[in-house]
Coordinates of C-alpha atoms in Angstrom, one line a residue:
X1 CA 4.6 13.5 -4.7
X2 CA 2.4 14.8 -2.0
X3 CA -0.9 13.7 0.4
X4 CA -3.6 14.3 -1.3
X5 CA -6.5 14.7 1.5
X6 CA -7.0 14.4 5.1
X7 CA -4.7 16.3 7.7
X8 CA -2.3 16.3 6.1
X9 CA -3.1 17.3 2.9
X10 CA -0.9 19.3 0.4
X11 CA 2.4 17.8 2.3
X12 CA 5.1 16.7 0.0
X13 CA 6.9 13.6 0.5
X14 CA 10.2 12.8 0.5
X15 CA 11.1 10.7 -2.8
X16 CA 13.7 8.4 -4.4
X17 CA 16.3 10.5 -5.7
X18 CA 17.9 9.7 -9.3
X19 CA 21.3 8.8 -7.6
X20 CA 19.7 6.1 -5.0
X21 CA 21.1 2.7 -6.4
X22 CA 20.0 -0.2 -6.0
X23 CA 15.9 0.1 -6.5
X24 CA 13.9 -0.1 -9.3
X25 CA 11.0 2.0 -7.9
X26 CA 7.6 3.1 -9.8
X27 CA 6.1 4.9 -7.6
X28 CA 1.8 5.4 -7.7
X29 CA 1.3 8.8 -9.5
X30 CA -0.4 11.7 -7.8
X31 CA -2.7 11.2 -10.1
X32 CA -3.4 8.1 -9.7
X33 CA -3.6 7.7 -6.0
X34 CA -6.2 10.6 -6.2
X35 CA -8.2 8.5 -8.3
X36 CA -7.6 5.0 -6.3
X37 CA -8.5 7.4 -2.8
X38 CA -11.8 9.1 -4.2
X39 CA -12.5 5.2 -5.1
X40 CA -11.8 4.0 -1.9
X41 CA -13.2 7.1 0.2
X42 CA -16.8 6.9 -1.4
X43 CA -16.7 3.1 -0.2
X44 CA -14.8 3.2 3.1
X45 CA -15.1 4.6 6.9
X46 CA -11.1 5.4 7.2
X47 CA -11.2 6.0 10.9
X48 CA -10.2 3.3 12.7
X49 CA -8.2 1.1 9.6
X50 CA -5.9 -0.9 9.9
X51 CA -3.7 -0.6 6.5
X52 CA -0.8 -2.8 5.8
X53 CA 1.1 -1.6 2.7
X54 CA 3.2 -4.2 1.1
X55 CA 6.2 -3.4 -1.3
X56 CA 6.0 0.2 0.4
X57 CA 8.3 1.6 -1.9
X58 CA 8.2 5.5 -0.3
X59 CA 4.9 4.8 1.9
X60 CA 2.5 7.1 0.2
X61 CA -0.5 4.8 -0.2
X62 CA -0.4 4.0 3.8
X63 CA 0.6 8.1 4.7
X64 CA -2.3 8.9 2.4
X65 CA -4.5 6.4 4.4
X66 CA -2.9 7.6 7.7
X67 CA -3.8 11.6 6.9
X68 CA -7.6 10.5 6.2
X69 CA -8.0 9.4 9.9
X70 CA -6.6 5.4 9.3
X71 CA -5.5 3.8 12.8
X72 CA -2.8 2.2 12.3
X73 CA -0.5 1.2 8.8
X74 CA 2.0 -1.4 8.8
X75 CA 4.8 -0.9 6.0
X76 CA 6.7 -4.0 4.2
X77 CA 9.6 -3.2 2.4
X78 CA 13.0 -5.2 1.8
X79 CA 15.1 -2.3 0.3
X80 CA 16.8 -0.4 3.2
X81 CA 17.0 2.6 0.8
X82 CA 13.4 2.7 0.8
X83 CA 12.7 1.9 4.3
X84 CA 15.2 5.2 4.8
X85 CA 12.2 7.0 3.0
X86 CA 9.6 5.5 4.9
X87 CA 11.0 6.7 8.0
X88 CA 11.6 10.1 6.7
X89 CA 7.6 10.5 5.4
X90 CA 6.6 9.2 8.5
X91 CA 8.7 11.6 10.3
X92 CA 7.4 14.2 7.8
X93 CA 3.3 13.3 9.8
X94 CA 4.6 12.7 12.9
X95 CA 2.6 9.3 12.8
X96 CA 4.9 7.1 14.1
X97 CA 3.1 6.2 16.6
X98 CA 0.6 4.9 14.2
X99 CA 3.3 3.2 11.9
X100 CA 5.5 0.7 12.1
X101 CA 7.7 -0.6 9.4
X102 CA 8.8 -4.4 8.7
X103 CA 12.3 -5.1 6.8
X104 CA 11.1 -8.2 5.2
X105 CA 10.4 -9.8 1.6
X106 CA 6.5 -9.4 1.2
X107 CA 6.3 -12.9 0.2
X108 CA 7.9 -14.0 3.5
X109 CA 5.3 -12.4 6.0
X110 CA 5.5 -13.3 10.0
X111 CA 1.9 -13.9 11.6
X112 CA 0.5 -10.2 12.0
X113 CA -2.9 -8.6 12.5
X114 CA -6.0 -8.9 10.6
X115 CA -6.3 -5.7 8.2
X116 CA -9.3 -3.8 7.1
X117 CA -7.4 -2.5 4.1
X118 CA -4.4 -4.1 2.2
X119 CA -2.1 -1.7 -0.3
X120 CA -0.4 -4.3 -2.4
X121 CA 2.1 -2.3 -4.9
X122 CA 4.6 -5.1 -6.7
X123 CA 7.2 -5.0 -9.3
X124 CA 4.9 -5.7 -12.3
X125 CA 4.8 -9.1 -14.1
X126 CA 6.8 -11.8 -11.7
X127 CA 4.0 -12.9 -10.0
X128 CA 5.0 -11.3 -6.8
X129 CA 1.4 -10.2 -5.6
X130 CA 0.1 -13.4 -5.7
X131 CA 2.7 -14.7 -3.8
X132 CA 2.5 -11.7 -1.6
X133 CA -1.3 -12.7 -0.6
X134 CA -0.7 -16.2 0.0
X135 CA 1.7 -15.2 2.7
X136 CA -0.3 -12.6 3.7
X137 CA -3.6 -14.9 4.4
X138 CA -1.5 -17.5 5.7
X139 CA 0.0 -15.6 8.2
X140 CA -3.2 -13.8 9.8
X141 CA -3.2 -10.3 8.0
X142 CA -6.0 -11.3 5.4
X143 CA -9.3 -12.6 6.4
X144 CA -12.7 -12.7 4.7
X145 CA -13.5 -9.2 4.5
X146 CA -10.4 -8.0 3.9
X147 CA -10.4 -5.3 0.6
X148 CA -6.8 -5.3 -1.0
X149 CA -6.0 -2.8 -3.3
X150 CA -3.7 -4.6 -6.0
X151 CA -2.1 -2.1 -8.5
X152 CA -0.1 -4.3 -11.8
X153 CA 0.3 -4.0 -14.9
X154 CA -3.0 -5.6 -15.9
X155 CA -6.0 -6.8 -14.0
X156 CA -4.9 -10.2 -11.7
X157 CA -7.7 -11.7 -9.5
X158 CA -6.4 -14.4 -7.5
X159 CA -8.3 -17.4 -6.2
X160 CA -9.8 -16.9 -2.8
X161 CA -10.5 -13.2 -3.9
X162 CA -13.9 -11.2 -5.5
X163 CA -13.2 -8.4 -8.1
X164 CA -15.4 -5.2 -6.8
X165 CA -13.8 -2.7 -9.6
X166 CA -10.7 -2.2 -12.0
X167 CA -9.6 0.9 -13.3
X168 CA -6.4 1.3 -15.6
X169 CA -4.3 4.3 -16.1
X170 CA -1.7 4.0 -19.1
X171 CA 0.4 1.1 -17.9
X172 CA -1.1 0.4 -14.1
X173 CA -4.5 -1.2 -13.3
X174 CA -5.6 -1.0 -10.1
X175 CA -7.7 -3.8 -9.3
X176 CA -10.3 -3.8 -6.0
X177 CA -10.4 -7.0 -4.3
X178 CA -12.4 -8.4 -1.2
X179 CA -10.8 -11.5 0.6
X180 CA -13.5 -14.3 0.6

């Protein structure tokens, strides 16, 4: 797993490693975040962002938004195993000024800031995204205008939400989203 553009390009990232318990991790291909980011970059500004990246996992959809010139990215994870990679990749860019990292449920949010650009990664198929972007709108971080990038197993468009594109790669569809 490595960035894929930006300044920090070519970097690899610190994964979970066979022998980490406790997580059930998929993380976003290479591949895939390539595809999602050439998306994204032919229809975004990245400088000045600001990213929150719920169910983090290892961080690499925010540190890829950090390397192409995002502000600021805000990571959500509950599992401390994960957060211990978070902090490492973020170590790994010395961005942690830009960073910060929440130890919460991502259906649980505390009132934040409003976000340009949500990464919303779930397990697939327990409904965990939409409950994600409930608390997510409720709590400040979504607002009309808000693009959230919502990667599942098939295509979900929740209420209060426009479709702008879907692409699926095997078993992941990345679906683009703008807040109403």
């Amino acid at each position: 797993m490595r960035i894929i553009s930006g300044k920090n390009r070519g970097l690899k990232l610190t994964e979970l490693r066979k022998g980490d318990s406790g997580v059930r991790l998929r993380p976003t291909s290479d591949r895939v975040r390539e595809s999602l980011f050439n998306v994204l970059q032919n229809n975004l500004d990245f400088n000045d962002l600001v990213v929150l990246d719920l169910f983090a996992g290892t961080g690499a959809l925010g540190l890829e938004a950090i390397s192409r010139g995002a502000e600021s990215v805000t990571f959500v994870e509950k599992a401390q195993v994960c957060q211990k990679i978070i902090q490492k990749n973020v170590e790994l860019l010395n961005c942690s000024d830009r960073t910060r990292l929440l130890s919460k449920d991502a259906t649980k949010l505390s009132p934040g800031e409003r976000c340009d650009l949500v990464f919303l990664d779930p397990p697939y198929g327990q409904g965990l995204g939409e409950l994600a972007l409930k608390s997510a709108i409720s709590k400040g971080w979504i607002m009309a205008g808000t693009m959230v990038i919502f990667e599942e197993s098939k295509k979900i468009v929740p209420n209060g939400f426009q479709l702008t594109d879907s692409r699926k790669f095997g078993g992941t569809t990345i679906t683009f989203l703008t807040a109403l």
